[in-house]
Amino acid sequence: MSHPLIYAANWKMQVDPGQARAFAAAFLDGFVPSPGDSYWFFPSAVSLEAAARALAGCPAVAVGAQDVHWEPQGAFTGATSVPLARGAGATLVLVGHSERRHVFGETDGDTARKVRAALGGGLDPLLCVGELLEEREAGTTEAVVLRQLDAGLDGLARDQLARVTVAYEPVWAIGTGKTATPGDAAAVHRAIRGALAGLGHPTPKVLYGGSVNLANAAQLLAEPELDGVLVGGASLDPAGWRKIVAGG
Ligand code: 13P
């Protein structure tokens, strides 16, 4: 039997509140969670409450924000705070997604502030790390990923670390149709797991993300280093997502 898995859906800038309700109804219809597995959804901020309400019937499901500001409130037009996300029903939050880092210019320092704000305000962070193509080609994948990890998590207490999950998402694999091989992903996961253990994390869990779909999910998840997947495009269709979370 495989170990418990986390299936995380990142809807990015898609799925409005009505579509989130329709997705939840279709996804939950006759759905039987696998014992031990968890199903996480990251809708946009405007769809957070609709998704959280519509998915609330299933205890194995949790909903999270895609990003938060580190300040709890104030004049930050367009931003979502931890208390606002919590009020909308989030219990989780993505921090440091590659699109935040590389499209919006988020720094390692920003991710560190966001991780701390999330933990302090009652959201469990899913910290995303991953290298650019040129970094992989230069042989610096591990160094980049471990730097991002250290920067995000340094100085956290063990009970705080215990609430952090990590997603390894190679930037060159996101939305490109290119996936890391299970072996390549496993090598990076092993390094991340070791670093997390070194920081004092009692139960490190590492998800893989980057062009995961129905055709490759089962093969990737057969690799024991993967504790789950974080999926963009292939999580948008409820029937397809049901097949992926059912094991392909
Ligand atoms: P894709 O699955 O669309 O490649 O996106 C991956 C991702 O960024 C999930 O956070």
PDB file of C-alpha atoms and ligand atoms in Angstrom:
ATOM      1  CA  MET A   1       0.000   0.000   0.000  1.00  0.00           C
ATOM      2  CA  SER A   2       1.263   3.447  -0.824  1.00  0.00           C
ATOM      3  CA  HIS A   3       1.817   6.072   1.860  1.00  0.00           C
ATOM      4  CA  PRO A   4      -0.785   8.836   2.392  1.00  0.00           C
ATOM      5  CA  LEU A   5      -0.761  11.342  -0.450  1.00  0.00           C
ATOM      6  CA  ILE A   6      -1.697  14.997  -0.797  1.00  0.00           C
ATOM      7  CA  TYR A   7      -3.426  16.052  -4.009  1.00  0.00           C
ATOM      8  CA  ALA A   8      -3.234  19.843  -4.284  1.00  0.00           C
ATOM      9  CA  ALA A   9      -5.048  21.847  -6.972  1.00  0.00           C
ATOM     10  CA  ASN A  10      -3.795  25.345  -7.753  1.00  0.00           C
ATOM     11  CA  TRP A  11      -6.442  27.083  -9.826  1.00  0.00           C
ATOM     12  CA  LYS A  12      -4.253  30.193 -10.354  1.00  0.00           C
ATOM     13  CA  MET A  13      -6.173  33.131 -11.982  1.00  0.00           C
ATOM     14  CA  GLN A  14      -9.097  30.964 -13.061  1.00  0.00           C
ATOM     15  CA  VAL A  15     -12.404  29.629 -11.645  1.00  0.00           C
ATOM     16  CA  ASP A  16     -14.881  32.276 -10.483  1.00  0.00           C
ATOM     17  CA  PRO A  17     -17.159  31.683  -7.463  1.00  0.00           C
ATOM     18  CA  GLY A  18     -19.962  30.121  -9.522  1.00  0.00           C
ATOM     19  CA  GLN A  19     -17.486  27.863 -11.303  1.00  0.00           C
ATOM     20  CA  ALA A  20     -15.977  26.893  -7.933  1.00  0.00           C
ATOM     21  CA  ARG A  21     -19.428  25.826  -6.679  1.00  0.00           C
ATOM     22  CA  ALA A  22     -20.063  23.847  -9.867  1.00  0.00           C
ATOM     23  CA  PHE A  23     -16.623  22.232  -9.627  1.00  0.00           C
ATOM     24  CA  ALA A  24     -17.218  21.217  -6.003  1.00  0.00           C
ATOM     25  CA  ALA A  25     -20.627  19.713  -6.786  1.00  0.00           C
ATOM     26  CA  ALA A  26     -19.199  17.685  -9.676  1.00  0.00           C
ATOM     27  CA  PHE A  27     -16.049  16.690  -7.804  1.00  0.00           C
ATOM     28  CA  LEU A  28     -17.819  15.597  -4.612  1.00  0.00           C
ATOM     29  CA  ASP A  29     -20.649  13.719  -6.354  1.00  0.00           C
ATOM     30  CA  GLY A  30     -20.063  10.102  -5.301  1.00  0.00           C
ATOM     31  CA  PHE A  31     -16.492  10.891  -4.237  1.00  0.00           C
ATOM     32  CA  VAL A  32     -14.954   8.473  -1.734  1.00  0.00           C
ATOM     33  CA  PRO A  33     -11.639   9.758  -0.367  1.00  0.00           C
ATOM     34  CA  SER A  34      -8.846   7.193  -0.100  1.00  0.00           C
ATOM     35  CA  PRO A  35      -8.068   6.615   3.595  1.00  0.00           C
ATOM     36  CA  GLY A  36      -5.240   8.892   4.680  1.00  0.00           C
ATOM     37  CA  ASP A  37      -5.145  10.968   1.512  1.00  0.00           C
ATOM     38  CA  SER A  38      -5.783  14.732   1.564  1.00  0.00           C
ATOM     39  CA  TYR A  39      -7.233  16.975  -1.113  1.00  0.00           C
ATOM     40  CA  TRP A  40      -6.202  20.618  -1.083  1.00  0.00           C
ATOM     41  CA  PHE A  41      -7.661  23.370  -3.257  1.00  0.00           C
ATOM     42  CA  PHE A  42      -6.141  26.794  -3.865  1.00  0.00           C
ATOM     43  CA  PRO A  43      -8.747  29.032  -5.527  1.00  0.00           C
ATOM     44  CA  SER A  44      -8.247  32.706  -6.286  1.00  0.00           C
ATOM     45  CA  ALA A  45      -9.056  35.046  -3.387  1.00  0.00           C
ATOM     46  CA  VAL A  46     -12.452  35.963  -4.861  1.00  0.00           C
ATOM     47  CA  SER A  47     -13.488  32.298  -5.040  1.00  0.00           C
ATOM     48  CA  LEU A  48     -12.051  31.232  -1.700  1.00  0.00           C
ATOM     49  CA  GLU A  49     -15.255  31.506   0.310  1.00  0.00           C
ATOM     50  CA  ALA A  50     -17.417  29.859  -2.353  1.00  0.00           C
ATOM     51  CA  ALA A  51     -14.962  26.974  -2.673  1.00  0.00           C
ATOM     52  CA  ALA A  52     -14.557  26.584   1.094  1.00  0.00           C
ATOM     53  CA  ARG A  53     -18.324  26.449   1.622  1.00  0.00           C
ATOM     54  CA  ALA A  54     -18.996  24.127  -1.288  1.00  0.00           C
ATOM     55  CA  LEU A  55     -16.219  21.699  -0.327  1.00  0.00           C
ATOM     56  CA  ALA A  56     -16.890  21.842   3.423  1.00  0.00           C
ATOM     57  CA  GLY A  57     -18.761  18.520   3.539  1.00  0.00           C
ATOM     58  CA  CYS A  58     -15.630  16.447   3.014  1.00  0.00           C
ATOM     59  CA  PRO A  59     -13.212  16.310   5.974  1.00  0.00           C
ATOM     60  CA  ALA A  60     -10.302  15.175   3.791  1.00  0.00           C
ATOM     61  CA  VAL A  61     -10.581  18.428   1.817  1.00  0.00           C
ATOM     62  CA  ALA A  62      -8.914  21.717   2.784  1.00  0.00           C
ATOM     63  CA  VAL A  63      -8.904  25.067   1.037  1.00  0.00           C
ATOM     64  CA  GLY A  64      -6.123  27.627   0.903  1.00  0.00           C
ATOM     65  CA  ALA A  65      -5.206  31.046  -0.439  1.00  0.00           C
ATOM     66  CA  GLN A  66      -2.720  31.333  -3.326  1.00  0.00           C
ATOM     67  CA  ASP A  67      -0.791  34.111  -1.630  1.00  0.00           C
ATOM     68  CA  VAL A  68      -0.989  36.406   1.399  1.00  0.00           C
ATOM     69  CA  HIS A  69       0.580  39.649   2.480  1.00  0.00           C
ATOM     70  CA  TRP A  70       2.653  39.486   5.639  1.00  0.00           C
ATOM     71  CA  GLU A  71       0.844  42.385   7.287  1.00  0.00           C
ATOM     72  CA  PRO A  72      -2.407  41.457   9.040  1.00  0.00           C
ATOM     73  CA  GLN A  73      -4.257  44.529   7.771  1.00  0.00           C
ATOM     74  CA  GLY A  74      -3.804  47.987   6.324  1.00  0.00           C
ATOM     75  CA  ALA A  75      -3.475  50.036   3.165  1.00  0.00           C
ATOM     76  CA  PHE A  76      -2.256  47.327   0.753  1.00  0.00           C
ATOM     77  CA  THR A  77      -4.666  47.635  -2.154  1.00  0.00           C
ATOM     78  CA  GLY A  78      -5.249  44.360  -3.929  1.00  0.00           C
ATOM     79  CA  ALA A  79      -3.553  42.199  -1.321  1.00  0.00           C
ATOM     80  CA  THR A  80      -5.058  39.472   0.876  1.00  0.00           C
ATOM     81  CA  SER A  81      -4.060  39.174   4.530  1.00  0.00           C
ATOM     82  CA  VAL A  82      -3.946  36.013   6.616  1.00  0.00           C
ATOM     83  CA  PRO A  83      -7.025  37.055   8.664  1.00  0.00           C
ATOM     84  CA  LEU A  84      -8.961  37.868   5.451  1.00  0.00           C
ATOM     85  CA  ALA A  85      -8.112  34.463   3.987  1.00  0.00           C
ATOM     86  CA  ARG A  86      -9.041  32.756   7.249  1.00  0.00           C
ATOM     87  CA  GLY A  87     -12.331  34.633   7.334  1.00  0.00           C
ATOM     88  CA  ALA A  88     -13.096  33.304   3.852  1.00  0.00           C
ATOM     89  CA  GLY A  89     -12.508  29.723   5.010  1.00  0.00           C
ATOM     90  CA  ALA A  90      -8.840  29.089   4.223  1.00  0.00           C
ATOM     91  CA  THR A  91      -6.745  26.879   6.470  1.00  0.00           C
ATOM     92  CA  LEU A  92      -3.756  26.721   4.097  1.00  0.00           C
ATOM     93  CA  VAL A  93      -1.745  29.120   1.953  1.00  0.00           C
ATOM     94  CA  LEU A  94       0.704  28.791  -0.930  1.00  0.00           C
ATOM     95  CA  VAL A  95       3.861  30.780  -0.274  1.00  0.00           C
ATOM     96  CA  GLY A  96       6.583  31.540  -2.799  1.00  0.00           C
ATOM     97  CA  HIS A  97       4.904  30.011  -5.833  1.00  0.00           C
ATOM     98  CA  SER A  98       7.183  30.420  -8.837  1.00  0.00           C
ATOM     99  CA  GLU A  99       4.738  32.844 -10.437  1.00  0.00           C
ATOM    100  CA  ARG A 100       4.897  35.022  -7.318  1.00  0.00           C
ATOM    101  CA  ARG A 101       8.688  34.869  -7.400  1.00  0.00           C
ATOM    102  CA  HIS A 102       9.291  35.242 -11.135  1.00  0.00           C
ATOM    103  CA  VAL A 103       6.265  37.185 -12.423  1.00  0.00           C
ATOM    104  CA  PHE A 104       5.680  39.414  -9.390  1.00  0.00           C
ATOM    105  CA  GLY A 105       9.264  39.692  -8.149  1.00  0.00           C
ATOM    106  CA  GLU A 106       8.787  38.134  -4.733  1.00  0.00           C
ATOM    107  CA  THR A 107      12.079  37.689  -2.883  1.00  0.00           C
ATOM    108  CA  ASP A 108      13.286  35.040  -0.449  1.00  0.00           C
ATOM    109  CA  GLY A 109      12.831  37.672   2.268  1.00  0.00           C
ATOM    110  CA  ASP A 110       9.188  38.151   1.272  1.00  0.00           C
ATOM    111  CA  THR A 111       8.524  34.412   1.433  1.00  0.00           C
ATOM    112  CA  ALA A 112      10.072  34.265   4.896  1.00  0.00           C
ATOM    113  CA  ARG A 113       7.781  37.067   6.123  1.00  0.00           C
ATOM    114  CA  LYS A 114       4.758  35.344   4.571  1.00  0.00           C
ATOM    115  CA  VAL A 115       5.572  31.971   6.128  1.00  0.00           C
ATOM    116  CA  ARG A 116       5.820  33.599   9.537  1.00  0.00           C
ATOM    117  CA  ALA A 117       2.623  35.587   9.059  1.00  0.00           C
ATOM    118  CA  ALA A 118       0.761  32.459   7.976  1.00  0.00           C
ATOM    119  CA  LEU A 119       1.973  30.410  10.931  1.00  0.00           C
ATOM    120  CA  GLY A 120       1.279  33.229  13.382  1.00  0.00           C
ATOM    121  CA  GLY A 121      -2.208  33.796  11.996  1.00  0.00           C
ATOM    122  CA  GLY A 122      -3.360  30.197  11.792  1.00  0.00           C
ATOM    123  CA  LEU A 123      -2.738  29.173   8.176  1.00  0.00           C
ATOM    124  CA  ASP A 124      -0.496  26.214   7.321  1.00  0.00           C
ATOM    125  CA  PRO A 125       1.967  27.154   4.552  1.00  0.00           C
ATOM    126  CA  LEU A 126       2.724  25.124   1.435  1.00  0.00           C
ATOM    127  CA  LEU A 127       6.109  26.633   0.584  1.00  0.00           C
ATOM    128  CA  CYS A 128       7.024  26.330  -3.095  1.00  0.00           C
ATOM    129  CA  VAL A 129      10.611  26.082  -4.288  1.00  0.00           C
ATOM    130  CA  GLY A 130      12.130  25.373  -7.677  1.00  0.00           C
ATOM    131  CA  GLU A 131      14.914  26.219 -10.079  1.00  0.00           C
ATOM    132  CA  LEU A 132      14.890  28.013 -13.431  1.00  0.00           C
ATOM    133  CA  LEU A 133      16.006  26.126 -16.557  1.00  0.00           C
ATOM    134  CA  GLU A 134      19.324  27.960 -16.646  1.00  0.00           C
ATOM    135  CA  GLU A 135      19.926  27.069 -13.002  1.00  0.00           C
ATOM    136  CA  ARG A 136      19.259  23.375 -13.746  1.00  0.00           C
ATOM    137  CA  GLU A 137      21.559  23.518 -16.756  1.00  0.00           C
ATOM    138  CA  ALA A 138      24.258  25.164 -14.652  1.00  0.00           C
ATOM    139  CA  GLY A 139      24.002  22.310 -12.130  1.00  0.00           C
ATOM    140  CA  THR A 140      22.776  24.554  -9.321  1.00  0.00           C
ATOM    141  CA  THR A 141      19.311  23.022  -8.796  1.00  0.00           C
ATOM    142  CA  GLU A 142      19.983  21.771  -5.283  1.00  0.00           C
ATOM    143  CA  ALA A 143      21.752  24.940  -4.218  1.00  0.00           C
ATOM    144  CA  VAL A 144      18.864  27.115  -5.428  1.00  0.00           C
ATOM    145  CA  VAL A 145      16.173  24.982  -3.859  1.00  0.00           C
ATOM    146  CA  LEU A 146      17.987  24.673  -0.549  1.00  0.00           C
ATOM    147  CA  ARG A 147      18.630  28.427  -0.478  1.00  0.00           C
ATOM    148  CA  GLN A 148      14.901  29.092  -1.007  1.00  0.00           C
ATOM    149  CA  LEU A 149      14.070  26.582   1.700  1.00  0.00           C
ATOM    150  CA  ASP A 150      16.539  27.977   4.212  1.00  0.00           C
ATOM    151  CA  ALA A 151      15.430  31.522   3.556  1.00  0.00           C
ATOM    152  CA  GLY A 152      11.775  30.616   4.013  1.00  0.00           C
ATOM    153  CA  LEU A 153      12.102  28.455   7.093  1.00  0.00           C
ATOM    154  CA  ASP A 154      15.233  29.446   8.993  1.00  0.00           C
ATOM    155  CA  GLY A 155      14.641  30.022  12.675  1.00  0.00           C
ATOM    156  CA  LEU A 156      11.225  28.413  12.927  1.00  0.00           C
ATOM    157  CA  ALA A 157      10.442  26.381  16.024  1.00  0.00           C
ATOM    158  CA  ARG A 158       9.819  22.661  15.621  1.00  0.00           C
ATOM    159  CA  ASP A 159       6.061  22.994  16.201  1.00  0.00           C
ATOM    160  CA  GLN A 160       5.898  25.680  13.503  1.00  0.00           C
ATOM    161  CA  LEU A 161       7.987  23.630  11.061  1.00  0.00           C
ATOM    162  CA  ALA A 162       5.665  20.700  11.639  1.00  0.00           C
ATOM    163  CA  ARG A 163       2.888  22.728   9.984  1.00  0.00           C
ATOM    164  CA  VAL A 164       4.902  23.452   6.822  1.00  0.00           C
ATOM    165  CA  THR A 165       4.625  21.342   3.649  1.00  0.00           C
ATOM    166  CA  VAL A 166       7.003  21.945   0.734  1.00  0.00           C
ATOM    167  CA  ALA A 167       6.263  21.744  -2.983  1.00  0.00           C
ATOM    168  CA  TYR A 168       9.128  21.234  -5.421  1.00  0.00           C
ATOM    169  CA  GLU A 169       8.095  22.897  -8.656  1.00  0.00           C
ATOM    170  CA  PRO A 170      10.878  23.245 -11.236  1.00  0.00           C
ATOM    171  CA  VAL A 171      10.064  26.512 -13.015  1.00  0.00           C
ATOM    172  CA  TRP A 172      10.837  25.033 -16.446  1.00  0.00           C
ATOM    173  CA  ALA A 173       8.176  22.351 -15.877  1.00  0.00           C
ATOM    174  CA  ILE A 174       5.301  24.655 -14.926  1.00  0.00           C
ATOM    175  CA  GLY A 175       2.693  24.996 -17.646  1.00  0.00           C
ATOM    176  CA  THR A 176       5.161  23.826 -20.287  1.00  0.00           C
ATOM    177  CA  GLY A 177       4.188  20.185 -20.724  1.00  0.00           C
ATOM    178  CA  LYS A 178       7.721  19.256 -19.597  1.00  0.00           C
ATOM    179  CA  THR A 179       7.828  17.161 -16.430  1.00  0.00           C
ATOM    180  CA  ALA A 180      10.790  16.144 -14.312  1.00  0.00           C
ATOM    181  CA  THR A 181      11.334  12.397 -14.517  1.00  0.00           C
ATOM    182  CA  PRO A 182      10.337  10.582 -11.319  1.00  0.00           C
ATOM    183  CA  GLY A 183      14.037   9.944 -10.712  1.00  0.00           C
ATOM    184  CA  ASP A 184      15.056  13.601 -11.176  1.00  0.00           C
ATOM    185  CA  ALA A 185      12.218  14.759  -8.936  1.00  0.00           C
ATOM    186  CA  ALA A 186      13.120  12.144  -6.325  1.00  0.00           C
ATOM    187  CA  ALA A 187      16.721  13.345  -6.154  1.00  0.00           C
ATOM    188  CA  VAL A 188      15.619  16.894  -5.372  1.00  0.00           C
ATOM    189  CA  HIS A 189      12.927  15.676  -2.961  1.00  0.00           C
ATOM    190  CA  ARG A 190      15.557  13.700  -1.072  1.00  0.00           C
ATOM    191  CA  ALA A 191      17.695  16.810  -0.701  1.00  0.00           C
ATOM    192  CA  ILE A 192      14.692  18.868   0.444  1.00  0.00           C
ATOM    193  CA  ARG A 193      13.605  16.198   2.919  1.00  0.00           C
ATOM    194  CA  GLY A 194      17.104  16.048   4.344  1.00  0.00           C
ATOM    195  CA  ALA A 195      17.264  19.821   4.712  1.00  0.00           C
ATOM    196  CA  LEU A 196      13.848  19.913   6.389  1.00  0.00           C
ATOM    197  CA  ALA A 197      14.905  17.193   8.817  1.00  0.00           C
ATOM    198  CA  GLY A 198      18.099  19.156   9.472  1.00  0.00           C
ATOM    199  CA  LEU A 199      16.060  22.243  10.331  1.00  0.00           C
ATOM    200  CA  GLY A 200      14.112  20.145  12.837  1.00  0.00           C
ATOM    201  CA  HIS A 201      10.997  19.280  10.844  1.00  0.00           C
ATOM    202  CA  PRO A 202       9.537  16.156  12.487  1.00  0.00           C
ATOM    203  CA  THR A 203       7.611  14.855   9.451  1.00  0.00           C
ATOM    204  CA  PRO A 204       8.850  16.453   6.199  1.00  0.00           C
ATOM    205  CA  LYS A 205       6.450  16.154   3.273  1.00  0.00           C
ATOM    206  CA  VAL A 206       7.387  17.183  -0.265  1.00  0.00           C
ATOM    207  CA  LEU A 207       4.915  17.509  -3.145  1.00  0.00           C
ATOM    208  CA  TYR A 208       5.914  17.665  -6.809  1.00  0.00           C
ATOM    209  CA  GLY A 209       4.454  20.166  -9.266  1.00  0.00           C
ATOM    210  CA  GLY A 210       5.009  21.007 -12.926  1.00  0.00           C
ATOM    211  CA  SER A 211       2.864  19.704 -15.801  1.00  0.00           C
ATOM    212  CA  VAL A 212       1.399  16.851 -13.780  1.00  0.00           C
ATOM    213  CA  ASN A 213      -1.546  15.343 -15.651  1.00  0.00           C
ATOM    214  CA  LEU A 214      -3.574  12.181 -15.989  1.00  0.00           C
ATOM    215  CA  ALA A 215      -0.957  10.603 -18.238  1.00  0.00           C
ATOM    216  CA  ASN A 216       1.974  11.018 -15.845  1.00  0.00           C
ATOM    217  CA  ALA A 217       0.545  11.359 -12.298  1.00  0.00           C
ATOM    218  CA  ALA A 218       0.485   7.669 -11.404  1.00  0.00           C
ATOM    219  CA  GLN A 219       4.039   7.130 -12.630  1.00  0.00           C
ATOM    220  CA  LEU A 220       5.308  10.134 -10.664  1.00  0.00           C
ATOM    221  CA  LEU A 221       3.428   9.094  -7.524  1.00  0.00           C
ATOM    222  CA  ALA A 222       4.821   5.575  -7.730  1.00  0.00           C
ATOM    223  CA  GLU A 223       8.099   7.218  -6.659  1.00  0.00           C
ATOM    224  CA  PRO A 224       8.046   6.993  -2.832  1.00  0.00           C
ATOM    225  CA  GLU A 225       9.911  10.306  -2.452  1.00  0.00           C
ATOM    226  CA  LEU A 226       6.776  12.096  -3.688  1.00  0.00           C
ATOM    227  CA  ASP A 227       4.228  12.764  -0.949  1.00  0.00           C
ATOM    228  CA  GLY A 228       1.756  14.173  -3.432  1.00  0.00           C
ATOM    229  CA  VAL A 229       1.368  16.568  -6.324  1.00  0.00           C
ATOM    230  CA  LEU A 230       0.584  20.252  -6.812  1.00  0.00           C
ATOM    231  CA  VAL A 231      -1.280  20.656 -10.072  1.00  0.00           C
ATOM    232  CA  GLY A 232      -2.332  23.669 -12.135  1.00  0.00           C
ATOM    233  CA  GLY A 233      -3.912  23.071 -15.546  1.00  0.00           C
ATOM    234  CA  ALA A 234      -4.975  19.470 -14.998  1.00  0.00           C
ATOM    235  CA  SER A 235      -6.856  20.380 -11.794  1.00  0.00           C
ATOM    236  CA  LEU A 236      -9.361  22.638 -13.553  1.00  0.00           C
ATOM    237  CA  ASP A 237     -11.677  19.923 -14.839  1.00  0.00           C
ATOM    238  CA  PRO A 238     -13.519  18.089 -12.028  1.00  0.00           C
ATOM    239  CA  ALA A 239     -13.837  14.789 -13.895  1.00  0.00           C
ATOM    240  CA  GLY A 240     -10.167  14.760 -14.876  1.00  0.00           C
ATOM    241  CA  TRP A 241      -9.109  15.768 -11.379  1.00  0.00           C
ATOM    242  CA  ARG A 242     -11.238  12.993  -9.888  1.00  0.00           C
ATOM    243  CA  LYS A 243      -9.371  10.508 -12.087  1.00  0.00           C
ATOM    244  CA  ILE A 244      -5.976  11.859 -11.049  1.00  0.00           C
ATOM    245  CA  VAL A 245      -6.767  11.733  -7.326  1.00  0.00           C
ATOM    246  CA  ALA A 246      -8.163   8.231  -7.764  1.00  0.00           C
ATOM    247  CA  GLY A 247      -4.757   7.101  -8.988  1.00  0.00           C
ATOM    248  CA  GLY A 248      -5.045   7.600 -12.735  1.00  0.00           C
TER     249      GLY A 248
HETATM  250  P1  13P B   1       0.848  23.163 -14.187  1.00  0.00           P
HETATM  251  O1  13P B   1       0.338  21.892 -13.564  1.00  0.00           O
HETATM  252  O2  13P B   1      -0.212  23.866 -15.001  1.00  0.00           O
HETATM  253  O3  13P B   1       2.149  22.967 -14.887  1.00  0.00           O
HETATM  254  O4  13P B   1       1.131  24.167 -12.956  1.00  0.00           O
HETATM  255  C1  13P B   1       1.911  23.717 -11.921  1.00  0.00           C
HETATM  256  C2  13P B   1       1.841  24.706 -10.824  1.00  0.00           C
HETATM  257  O5  13P B   1       2.371  25.793 -10.918  1.00  0.00           O
HETATM  258  C3  13P B   1       1.076  24.332  -9.627  1.00  0.00           C
HETATM  259  O6  13P B   1       1.288  25.246  -8.599  1.00  0.00           O
END
